[in-house]
């Protein structure tokens, strides 16, 4: 069994696509119209056959309270691995990304948390 698609709930798919590609650097993978919404995925650069991240609309009534509760408690909805958290933190800050947690070393991992502008907190993590 392999993970092929995972998702983040986003409040606006077009805004999310711009943030996740233009700012974070992911590459668009699938963009299929489903009427009001789209099956919209991105992948890691250079890994087009890897796990797809679905930018999933958050209109289901259960999603809003769930997302707000996570943000209020400072809990990221997902985590992306990076080779250097400090360098990514500096790059993303320069691009205008708002962090709720700057890089913090916690034993074998350093993490930082940012606002994805789509209603989520996202963690970046570097294993040492």
mmCIF file of C-alpha atoms in Angstrom:
data_model
loop_
_atom_site.group_PDB
_atom_site.id
_atom_site.type_symbol
_atom_site.label_atom_id
_atom_site.label_comp_id
_atom_site.label_asym_id
_atom_site.label_seq_id
_atom_site.Cartn_x
_atom_site.Cartn_y
_atom_site.Cartn_z
ATOM 1 C CA UNK A 1 0.000 0.000 0.000
ATOM 2 C CA UNK A 2 1.330 3.448 -0.941
ATOM 3 C CA UNK A 3 0.134 6.954 -0.296
ATOM 4 C CA UNK A 4 -0.606 8.543 -3.669
ATOM 5 C CA UNK A 5 -2.776 11.525 -2.746
ATOM 6 C CA UNK A 6 -3.179 13.484 0.445
ATOM 7 C CA UNK A 7 -5.043 16.743 0.866
ATOM 8 C CA UNK A 8 -5.265 20.106 2.523
ATOM 9 C CA UNK A 9 -8.590 21.916 2.761
ATOM 10 C CA UNK A 10 -8.386 25.340 1.147
ATOM 11 C CA UNK A 11 -10.828 28.234 1.125
ATOM 12 C CA UNK A 12 -10.032 29.246 -2.475
ATOM 13 C CA UNK A 13 -8.507 26.810 -4.962
ATOM 14 C CA UNK A 14 -7.097 29.472 -7.314
ATOM 15 C CA UNK A 15 -5.436 31.318 -4.425
ATOM 16 C CA UNK A 16 -4.126 28.033 -3.057
ATOM 17 C CA UNK A 17 -2.690 26.992 -6.421
ATOM 18 C CA UNK A 18 -0.852 30.318 -6.673
ATOM 19 C CA UNK A 19 0.525 30.044 -3.129
ATOM 20 C CA UNK A 20 1.535 26.391 -3.345
ATOM 21 C CA UNK A 21 3.230 26.825 -6.755
ATOM 22 C CA UNK A 22 4.476 30.437 -6.925
ATOM 23 C CA UNK A 23 5.533 30.764 -3.281
ATOM 24 C CA UNK A 24 6.208 27.224 -2.020
ATOM 25 C CA UNK A 25 7.547 25.918 -5.346
ATOM 26 C CA UNK A 26 5.345 22.868 -5.917
ATOM 27 C CA UNK A 27 4.454 21.937 -9.496
ATOM 28 C CA UNK A 28 0.883 21.636 -10.805
ATOM 29 C CA UNK A 29 -0.047 18.005 -11.531
ATOM 30 C CA UNK A 30 -3.773 17.621 -12.201
ATOM 31 C CA UNK A 31 -6.433 20.229 -12.846
ATOM 32 C CA UNK A 32 -9.796 18.654 -13.654
ATOM 33 C CA UNK A 33 -12.986 20.673 -13.641
ATOM 34 C CA UNK A 34 -15.686 19.168 -11.430
ATOM 35 C CA UNK A 35 -18.313 21.827 -11.920
ATOM 36 C CA UNK A 36 -18.039 24.327 -9.110
ATOM 37 C CA UNK A 37 -14.689 22.944 -7.929
ATOM 38 C CA UNK A 38 -11.636 21.261 -9.414
ATOM 39 C CA UNK A 39 -9.584 18.143 -8.776
ATOM 40 C CA UNK A 40 -6.454 20.205 -8.290
ATOM 41 C CA UNK A 41 -3.181 18.643 -7.228
ATOM 42 C CA UNK A 42 0.438 19.688 -6.921
ATOM 43 C CA UNK A 43 3.606 17.630 -6.521
ATOM 44 C CA UNK A 44 7.091 18.214 -5.256
ATOM 45 C CA UNK A 45 9.470 19.700 -7.844
ATOM 46 C CA UNK A 46 11.415 16.969 -9.600
ATOM 47 C CA UNK A 47 9.077 14.256 -8.261
ATOM 48 C CA UNK A 48 6.154 14.428 -10.658
ATOM 49 C CA UNK A 49 5.300 10.771 -10.002
ATOM 50 C CA UNK A 50 5.393 11.257 -6.243
ATOM 51 C CA UNK A 51 2.624 11.903 -3.734
ATOM 52 C CA UNK A 52 0.080 14.431 -4.955
ATOM 53 C CA UNK A 53 -1.231 17.126 -2.641
ATOM 54 C CA UNK A 54 -4.901 17.755 -3.347
ATOM 55 C CA UNK A 55 -5.979 21.367 -2.808
ATOM 56 C CA UNK A 56 -9.418 20.369 -1.641
ATOM 57 C CA UNK A 57 -12.307 22.848 -1.271
ATOM 58 C CA UNK A 58 -13.286 23.405 2.359
ATOM 59 C CA UNK A 59 -16.997 24.014 1.821
ATOM 60 C CA UNK A 60 -18.222 20.930 3.708
ATOM 61 C CA UNK A 61 -19.847 22.184 6.970
ATOM 62 C CA UNK A 62 -17.578 20.030 9.150
ATOM 63 C CA UNK A 63 -14.376 21.421 7.697
ATOM 64 C CA UNK A 64 -14.624 25.048 8.854
ATOM 65 C CA UNK A 65 -14.835 24.266 12.591
ATOM 66 C CA UNK A 66 -12.090 21.649 12.210
ATOM 67 C CA UNK A 67 -9.720 24.054 10.444
ATOM 68 C CA UNK A 68 -10.407 26.884 12.886
ATOM 69 C CA UNK A 69 -9.778 24.612 15.883
ATOM 70 C CA UNK A 70 -6.436 23.478 14.487
ATOM 71 C CA UNK A 71 -5.324 27.048 13.789
ATOM 72 C CA UNK A 72 -6.501 28.299 17.203
ATOM 73 C CA UNK A 73 -4.439 25.580 18.881
ATOM 74 C CA UNK A 74 -1.428 26.179 16.608
ATOM 75 C CA UNK A 75 -1.614 22.708 15.066
ATOM 76 C CA UNK A 76 -0.330 22.329 11.489
ATOM 77 C CA UNK A 77 -2.609 20.466 9.083
ATOM 78 C CA UNK A 78 0.364 18.879 7.342
ATOM 79 C CA UNK A 79 4.148 18.809 7.301
ATOM 80 C CA UNK A 80 6.611 19.120 4.426
ATOM 81 C CA UNK A 81 10.207 17.969 4.675
ATOM 82 C CA UNK A 82 12.982 20.358 3.703
ATOM 83 C CA UNK A 83 16.754 20.004 3.733
ATOM 84 C CA UNK A 84 17.317 23.256 5.635
ATOM 85 C CA UNK A 85 14.514 24.789 7.716
ATOM 86 C CA UNK A 86 16.437 28.005 8.406
ATOM 87 C CA UNK A 87 17.088 28.603 4.695
ATOM 88 C CA UNK A 88 13.435 27.882 3.789
ATOM 89 C CA UNK A 89 12.263 30.123 6.619
ATOM 90 C CA UNK A 90 14.398 32.989 5.295
ATOM 91 C CA UNK A 91 13.338 32.371 1.681
ATOM 92 C CA UNK A 92 9.636 32.243 2.558
ATOM 93 C CA UNK A 93 9.827 35.274 4.884
ATOM 94 C CA UNK A 94 11.398 37.232 2.013
ATOM 95 C CA UNK A 95 8.433 36.136 -0.150
ATOM 96 C CA UNK A 96 6.020 37.561 2.433
ATOM 97 C CA UNK A 97 4.957 34.320 4.140
ATOM 98 C CA UNK A 98 3.793 34.778 7.739
ATOM 99 C CA UNK A 99 5.248 32.343 10.246
ATOM 100 C CA UNK A 100 3.563 31.487 13.532
ATOM 101 C CA UNK A 101 6.649 29.611 14.699
ATOM 102 C CA UNK A 102 10.202 30.421 13.623
ATOM 103 C CA UNK A 103 12.677 27.537 13.335
ATOM 104 C CA UNK A 104 12.941 25.583 16.582
ATOM 105 C CA UNK A 105 15.339 22.681 17.138
ATOM 106 C CA UNK A 106 13.678 19.806 18.982
ATOM 107 C CA UNK A 107 16.181 16.988 19.300
ATOM 108 C CA UNK A 108 16.431 15.161 15.976
ATOM 109 C CA UNK A 109 14.229 17.642 14.105
ATOM 110 C CA UNK A 110 13.971 21.383 13.463
ATOM 111 C CA UNK A 111 10.542 22.728 12.580
ATOM 112 C CA UNK A 112 8.869 25.987 11.658
ATOM 113 C CA UNK A 113 5.172 26.739 11.050
ATOM 114 C CA UNK A 114 3.593 29.165 8.589
ATOM 115 C CA UNK A 115 0.163 30.350 7.479
ATOM 116 C CA UNK A 116 -0.657 29.065 3.985
ATOM 117 C CA UNK A 117 -3.111 31.977 3.400
ATOM 118 C CA UNK A 118 -5.863 29.403 2.779
ATOM 119 C CA UNK A 119 -6.911 28.824 6.380
ATOM 120 C CA UNK A 120 -4.191 26.378 7.425
ATOM 121 C CA UNK A 121 -0.993 26.215 9.359
ATOM 122 C CA UNK A 122 1.719 24.192 7.637
ATOM 123 C CA UNK A 123 4.887 22.826 9.189
ATOM 124 C CA UNK A 124 8.255 22.474 7.505
ATOM 125 C CA UNK A 125 10.621 19.988 9.104
ATOM 126 C CA UNK A 126 14.263 19.047 8.780
ATOM 127 C CA UNK A 127 15.567 15.792 10.222
ATOM 128 C CA UNK A 128 19.141 15.971 11.510
#
